[in-house]
PDB file of C-alpha atoms in Angstrom:
ATOM      1  CA  MET A   1       0.000   0.000   0.000  1.00 75.00           C
ATOM      2  CA  GLU A   2       1.329   3.414  -0.923  1.00 79.00           C
ATOM      3  CA  LEU A   3       1.107   5.879   1.943  1.00 86.00           C
ATOM      4  CA  ILE A   4       0.281   9.499   1.130  1.00 85.00           C
ATOM      5  CA  GLN A   5       1.550  12.406   3.216  1.00 86.00           C
ATOM      6  CA  ASN A   6      -1.194  14.912   3.985  1.00 83.00           C
ATOM      7  CA  THR A   7       1.419  17.676   3.815  1.00 82.00           C
ATOM      8  CA  PRO A   8       4.508  17.778   1.577  1.00 82.00           C
ATOM      9  CA  GLU A   9       6.694  19.229   4.361  1.00 91.00           C
ATOM     10  CA  ILE A  10       8.489  16.566   6.400  1.00 94.00           C
ATOM     11  CA  SER A  11       8.853  19.132   9.195  1.00 95.00           C
ATOM     12  CA  ALA A  12       5.108  18.727   9.881  1.00 96.00           C
ATOM     13  CA  TYR A  13       5.843  15.153  11.011  1.00 97.00           C
ATOM     14  CA  LEU A  14       8.386  16.445  13.526  1.00 97.00           C
ATOM     15  CA  ALA A  15       6.226  19.197  15.038  1.00 97.00           C
ATOM     16  CA  ALA A  16       4.883  19.324  18.575  1.00 97.00           C
ATOM     17  CA  ASP A  17       1.266  20.183  19.261  1.00 96.00           C
ATOM     18  CA  GLU A  18      -1.219  19.891  22.118  1.00 96.00           C
ATOM     19  CA  VAL A  19      -1.488  16.101  21.771  1.00 97.00           C
ATOM     20  CA  ILE A  20       1.893  15.115  20.334  1.00 98.00           C
ATOM     21  CA  ASP A  21       3.545  17.166  23.075  1.00 98.00           C
ATOM     22  CA  HIS A  22       7.115  15.923  22.651  1.00 97.00           C
ATOM     23  CA  GLU A  23       8.543  19.058  24.282  1.00 97.00           C
ATOM     24  CA  HIS A  24       6.868  18.110  27.595  1.00 98.00           C
ATOM     25  CA  PRO A  25       9.431  17.187  30.301  1.00 98.00           C
ATOM     26  CA  ARG A  26       7.865  13.739  30.794  1.00 98.00           C
ATOM     27  CA  VAL A  27       8.191  12.904  27.090  1.00 98.00           C
ATOM     28  CA  ARG A  28      11.722  14.324  26.951  1.00 98.00           C
ATOM     29  CA  ALA A  29      12.759  12.245  29.989  1.00 98.00           C
ATOM     30  CA  ALA A  30      11.334   9.049  28.515  1.00 98.00           C
ATOM     31  CA  ALA A  31      13.046   9.762  25.184  1.00 98.00           C
ATOM     32  CA  ALA A  32      16.367  10.404  26.929  1.00 97.00           C
ATOM     33  CA  ALA A  33      16.116   7.145  28.854  1.00 97.00           C
ATOM     34  CA  LEU A  34      15.272   5.168  25.725  1.00 97.00           C
ATOM     35  CA  SER A  35      18.020   6.787  23.654  1.00 95.00           C
ATOM     36  CA  ALA A  36      20.732   6.092  26.240  1.00 94.00           C
ATOM     37  CA  ASP A  37      21.280   2.537  24.962  1.00 89.00           C
ATOM     38  CA  ALA A  38      20.277   3.075  21.334  1.00 90.00           C
ATOM     39  CA  LEU A  39      23.154   2.975  18.877  1.00 91.00           C
ATOM     40  CA  ASP A  40      21.217   4.522  15.982  1.00 95.00           C
ATOM     41  CA  ALA A  41      17.801   5.793  14.893  1.00 96.00           C
ATOM     42  CA  TYR A  42      16.564   2.279  14.091  1.00 96.00           C
ATOM     43  CA  ALA A  43      17.483   0.973  17.562  1.00 97.00           C
ATOM     44  CA  TYR A  44      15.846   3.978  19.197  1.00 98.00           C
ATOM     45  CA  ALA A  45      12.647   3.682  17.118  1.00 97.00           C
ATOM     46  CA  LYS A  46      12.378  -0.017  17.923  1.00 98.00           C
ATOM     47  CA  ALA A  47      12.985   0.628  21.638  1.00 98.00           C
ATOM     48  CA  ALA A  48      10.358   3.399  21.688  1.00 98.00           C
ATOM     49  CA  PHE A  49       7.863   1.132  19.906  1.00 98.00           C
ATOM     50  CA  GLU A  50       8.449  -1.754  22.316  1.00 98.00           C
ATOM     51  CA  PHE A  51       8.268   0.595  25.309  1.00 98.00           C
ATOM     52  CA  VAL A  52       4.839   1.906  24.266  1.00 98.00           C
ATOM     53  CA  ARG A  53       3.560  -1.492  23.138  1.00 98.00           C
ATOM     54  CA  ASP A  54       4.731  -3.362  26.230  1.00 97.00           C
ATOM     55  CA  THR A  55       4.702  -0.941  29.189  1.00 97.00           C
ATOM     56  CA  ILE A  56       1.623   1.161  28.476  1.00 98.00           C
ATOM     57  CA  THR A  57      -1.469  -0.971  28.840  1.00 97.00           C
ATOM     58  CA  HIS A  58      -4.273  -0.877  26.335  1.00 96.00           C
ATOM     59  CA  SER A  59      -7.044   0.395  28.602  1.00 95.00           C
ATOM     60  CA  GLN A  60      -9.694  -1.895  27.096  1.00 94.00           C
ATOM     61  CA  ASP A  61      -7.525  -4.985  27.587  1.00 95.00           C
ATOM     62  CA  ALA A  62      -6.705  -3.936  31.158  1.00 95.00           C
ATOM     63  CA  GLY A  63     -10.244  -2.882  32.066  1.00 95.00           C
ATOM     64  CA  ASP A  64      -8.916   0.583  32.931  1.00 96.00           C
ATOM     65  CA  PRO A  65     -11.672   3.228  32.830  1.00 96.00           C
ATOM     66  CA  ARG A  66      -9.319   6.159  32.243  1.00 96.00           C
ATOM     67  CA  VAL A  67      -9.198   7.939  28.879  1.00 97.00           C
ATOM     68  CA  THR A  68      -5.914   9.511  27.814  1.00 97.00           C
ATOM     69  CA  SER A  69      -5.058  11.478  24.725  1.00 97.00           C
ATOM     70  CA  ARG A  70      -1.951  13.659  25.138  1.00 97.00           C
ATOM     71  CA  ALA A  71       1.344  11.798  24.879  1.00 98.00           C
ATOM     72  CA  SER A  72       2.559  13.149  28.219  1.00 98.00           C
ATOM     73  CA  ASP A  73      -0.633  11.936  29.933  1.00 98.00           C
ATOM     74  CA  VAL A  74      -0.337   8.513  28.332  1.00 98.00           C
ATOM     75  CA  LEU A  75       3.214   8.223  29.677  1.00 98.00           C
ATOM     76  CA  ALA A  76       2.152   9.447  33.139  1.00 98.00           C
ATOM     77  CA  GLN A  77      -0.878   7.183  33.490  1.00 97.00           C
ATOM     78  CA  ARG A  78       0.613   4.246  31.555  1.00 97.00           C
ATOM     79  CA  THR A  79      -2.662   3.505  29.816  1.00 97.00           C
ATOM     80  CA  GLY A  80      -4.586   4.375  26.666  1.00 97.00           C
ATOM     81  CA  ILE A  81      -6.428   2.952  23.707  1.00 97.00           C
ATOM     82  CA  CYS A  82      -4.761   2.598  20.307  1.00 97.00           C
ATOM     83  CA  TYR A  83      -5.057   6.315  19.468  1.00 98.00           C
ATOM     84  CA  ALA A  84      -3.448   7.407  22.733  1.00 98.00           C
ATOM     85  CA  LYS A  85      -0.665   4.858  22.432  1.00 98.00           C
ATOM     86  CA  ALA A  86      -0.023   6.055  18.858  1.00 98.00           C
ATOM     87  CA  HIS A  87       0.194   9.648  20.161  1.00 98.00           C
ATOM     88  CA  ALA A  88       2.771   8.552  22.751  1.00 98.00           C
ATOM     89  CA  LEU A  89       4.893   6.698  20.191  1.00 98.00           C
ATOM     90  CA  ALA A  90       4.747   9.587  17.721  1.00 98.00           C
ATOM     91  CA  ALA A  91       5.868  11.985  20.454  1.00 98.00           C
ATOM     92  CA  LEU A  92       8.771   9.750  21.502  1.00 98.00           C
ATOM     93  CA  LEU A  93       9.927   9.411  17.891  1.00 98.00           C
ATOM     94  CA  ARG A  94       9.617  13.125  17.165  1.00 98.00           C
ATOM     95  CA  ALA A  95      11.463  13.942  20.389  1.00 98.00           C
ATOM     96  CA  GLU A  96      14.521  12.313  18.838  1.00 97.00           C
ATOM     97  CA  GLY A  97      14.074  13.918  15.417  1.00 97.00           C
ATOM     98  CA  ILE A  98      12.473  10.914  13.718  1.00 97.00           C
ATOM     99  CA  PRO A  99       9.510  11.825  11.480  1.00 97.00           C
ATOM    100  CA  ALA A 100       6.331  10.135  12.721  1.00 98.00           C
ATOM    101  CA  ALA A 101       2.843  10.227  11.227  1.00 97.00           C
ATOM    102  CA  LEU A 102      -0.508   9.053  12.487  1.00 98.00           C
ATOM    103  CA  CYS A 103      -2.472   6.689  10.300  1.00 97.00           C
ATOM    104  CA  TYR A 104      -5.637   4.693  10.620  1.00 98.00           C
ATOM    105  CA  GLN A 105      -7.417   1.506   9.660  1.00 97.00           C
ATOM    106  CA  LYS A 106     -11.176   0.917   9.463  1.00 97.00           C
ATOM    107  CA  PHE A 107     -12.660  -2.166  11.072  1.00 97.00           C
ATOM    108  CA  GLU A 108     -15.949  -2.028  13.002  1.00 95.00           C
ATOM    109  CA  VAL A 109     -14.362   1.133  14.392  1.00 97.00           C
ATOM    110  CA  VAL A 110     -11.327   3.183  13.371  1.00 97.00           C
ATOM    111  CA  HIS A 111      -7.988   1.872  14.669  1.00 97.00           C
ATOM    112  CA  GLY A 112      -4.926   4.102  15.173  1.00 98.00           C
ATOM    113  CA  LEU A 113      -1.336   3.402  14.088  1.00 97.00           C
ATOM    114  CA  VAL A 114       1.949   5.245  13.581  1.00 98.00           C
ATOM    115  CA  ALA A 115       4.139   5.440  10.496  1.00 97.00           C
ATOM    116  CA  VAL A 116       7.835   6.124  10.893  1.00 97.00           C
ATOM    117  CA  LYS A 117      10.393   7.346   8.369  1.00 96.00           C
ATOM    118  CA  LEU A 118      13.905   6.451   9.428  1.00 94.00           C
ATOM    119  CA  PRO A 119      17.031   8.029   7.966  1.00 89.00           C
ATOM    120  CA  GLY A 120      18.087   6.268   4.786  1.00 86.00           C
ATOM    121  CA  GLU A 121      14.695   4.619   4.325  1.00 83.00           C
ATOM    122  CA  GLY A 122      12.878   5.636   1.173  1.00 82.00           C
ATOM    123  CA  ARG A 123       9.422   4.922   2.515  1.00 90.00           C
ATOM    124  CA  TRP A 124       7.250   5.233   5.559  1.00 95.00           C
ATOM    125  CA  ALA A 125       6.765   2.058   7.619  1.00 96.00           C
ATOM    126  CA  ARG A 126       3.574   1.584   9.621  1.00 97.00           C
ATOM    127  CA  GLN A 127       3.868   0.306  13.186  1.00 98.00           C
ATOM    128  CA  ASP A 128       1.130  -0.685  15.622  1.00 98.00           C
ATOM    129  CA  PRO A 129       1.935  -0.027  19.303  1.00 98.00           C
ATOM    130  CA  ARG A 130      -1.547  -1.153  20.425  1.00 96.00           C
ATOM    131  CA  GLY A 131      -0.208  -3.902  22.675  1.00 94.00           C
ATOM    132  CA  ASN A 132      -0.018  -7.623  22.163  1.00 94.00           C
ATOM    133  CA  LYS A 133      -2.341 -10.238  23.619  1.00 94.00           C
ATOM    134  CA  PRO A 134      -3.414 -13.731  22.547  1.00 93.00           C
ATOM    135  CA  GLY A 135      -4.041 -13.516  18.802  1.00 93.00           C
ATOM    136  CA  VAL A 136      -2.269 -10.142  18.432  1.00 95.00           C
ATOM    137  CA  ASP A 137       1.466 -10.069  17.636  1.00 96.00           C
ATOM    138  CA  ALA A 138       2.469  -6.600  16.418  1.00 97.00           C
ATOM    139  CA  GLN A 139       6.217  -6.208  15.860  1.00 97.00           C
ATOM    140  CA  PHE A 140       8.519  -3.362  14.825  1.00 97.00           C
ATOM    141  CA  ARG A 141       9.474  -4.162  11.244  1.00 95.00           C
ATOM    142  CA  LEU A 142      10.694  -2.218   8.249  1.00 93.00           C
ATOM    143  CA  ASP A 143      10.888  -5.095   5.748  1.00 92.00           C
ATOM    144  CA  ARG A 144       7.148  -5.865   5.970  1.00 93.00           C
ATOM    145  CA  GLU A 145       4.223  -4.885   8.142  1.00 94.00           C
ATOM    146  CA  GLN A 146       3.392  -6.904  11.223  1.00 96.00           C
ATOM    147  CA  LEU A 147       0.456  -4.965  12.622  1.00 97.00           C
ATOM    148  CA  ALA A 148      -2.020  -5.989  15.298  1.00 95.00           C
ATOM    149  CA  PHE A 149      -4.779  -6.476  12.734  1.00 95.00           C
ATOM    150  CA  THR A 150      -4.931  -7.170   9.000  1.00 93.00           C
ATOM    151  CA  VAL A 151      -7.787  -5.640   7.050  1.00 95.00           C
ATOM    152  CA  ARG A 152     -10.210  -7.838   5.148  1.00 95.00           C
ATOM    153  CA  PRO A 153     -11.577  -5.889   2.170  1.00 93.00           C
ATOM    154  CA  GLU A 154     -14.389  -8.413   1.751  1.00 95.00           C
ATOM    155  CA  CYS A 155     -15.663  -7.264   5.176  1.00 95.00           C
ATOM    156  CA  ASN A 156     -15.495  -3.580   4.167  1.00 94.00           C
ATOM    157  CA  GLU A 157     -12.339  -3.093   6.228  1.00 96.00           C
ATOM    158  CA  LEU A 158      -9.644  -0.823   4.862  1.00 95.00           C
ATOM    159  CA  ASP A 159      -6.300   0.831   5.379  1.00 95.00           C
ATOM    160  CA  TYR A 160      -6.569   4.596   5.076  1.00 96.00           C
ATOM    161  CA  PRO A 161      -3.509   5.563   2.990  1.00 94.00           C
ATOM    162  CA  VAL A 162      -3.170   9.102   4.393  1.00 95.00           C
ATOM    163  CA  LEU A 163      -0.388   9.976   6.825  1.00 96.00           C
ATOM    164  CA  PHE A 164      -1.562  12.667   9.214  1.00 97.00           C
ATOM    165  CA  ALA A 165       0.825  15.087  10.903  1.00 96.00           C
ATOM    166  CA  GLU A 166      -1.756  15.667  13.657  1.00 96.00           C
ATOM    167  CA  PRO A 167      -4.426  13.404  15.126  1.00 97.00           C
ATOM    168  CA  HIS A 168      -7.554  13.249  12.981  1.00 96.00           C
ATOM    169  CA  PRO A 169     -10.234  15.663  14.319  1.00 96.00           C
ATOM    170  CA  VAL A 170     -12.816  12.860  14.618  1.00 96.00           C
ATOM    171  CA  VAL A 171     -10.421  10.878  16.802  1.00 97.00           C
ATOM    172  CA  LEU A 172      -9.648  13.883  18.999  1.00 96.00           C
ATOM    173  CA  GLN A 173     -13.311  14.724  19.423  1.00 96.00           C
ATOM    174  CA  CYS A 174     -14.251  11.250  20.646  1.00 95.00           C
ATOM    175  CA  LEU A 175     -11.310  11.182  23.091  1.00 96.00           C
ATOM    176  CA  ARG A 176     -12.073  14.627  24.473  1.00 95.00           C
ATOM    177  CA  GLU A 177     -15.793  14.005  24.904  1.00 96.00           C
ATOM    178  CA  ALA A 178     -15.471  10.622  26.606  1.00 95.00           C
ATOM    179  CA  VAL A 179     -16.419  10.547  30.269  1.00 94.00           C
ATOM    180  CA  ASP A 180     -14.590   7.247  30.719  1.00 95.00           C
ATOM    181  CA  ARG A 181     -13.446   4.322  28.599  1.00 93.00           C
ATOM    182  CA  PRO A 182     -16.818   2.494  28.640  1.00 94.00           C
ATOM    183  CA  HIS A 183     -18.406   5.711  27.327  1.00 95.00           C
ATOM    184  CA  LEU A 184     -15.587   6.087  24.809  1.00 95.00           C
ATOM    185  CA  TRP A 185     -16.238   2.540  23.560  1.00 93.00           C
ATOM    186  CA  GLN A 186     -19.798   3.580  22.672  1.00 94.00           C
ATOM    187  CA  THR A 187     -18.623   6.645  20.709  1.00 95.00           C
ATOM    188  CA  LEU A 188     -15.577   5.392  18.795  1.00 96.00           C
ATOM    189  CA  PRO A 189     -15.612   6.599  15.183  1.00 96.00           C
ATOM    190  CA  THR A 190     -16.666   4.074  12.573  1.00 95.00           C
ATOM    191  CA  ASP A 191     -15.195   6.081   9.681  1.00 94.00           C
ATOM    192  CA  LEU A 192     -13.001   9.111   9.003  1.00 92.00           C
TER     193      LEU A 192
END
């Protein structure tokens, strides 16, 4: 699948905003800790991915009622759904100067991912920090995708090809309006 940048400027995929708040001290500290043992951008990106995938629980899987959105809050509370975990990973990547985009898939509801563009790589590579569980084995890969879920076109599922520099407004709205995760689960977007 060919991924399409929603802006031609790569700097947009390095920018901080209210949600991808990679200038926040908590994000900077996490990035510094992860980069301490990383020998290059690939090692750092993989470490950041595994950190978000493995140490920040998916709130639905954990039965956690909290709703997070901003990367710094996700890191503080150590929980979030796929969108929040994608925001945290994007912030950690951008904190170290690695372009990161947000991208989405459509199943019964919209699922959030991250795409990374490492130095020397000619293309963006999608990664899914959602969190593994029985039947889900997402891995950091550049040679081929190993996401949490594979779309089935025959079931009207699809990969949105657009790479967003900022979270999609529909995603942000549902996160901001949710009283708690059970409420959020009732209002997740079904399309972008």
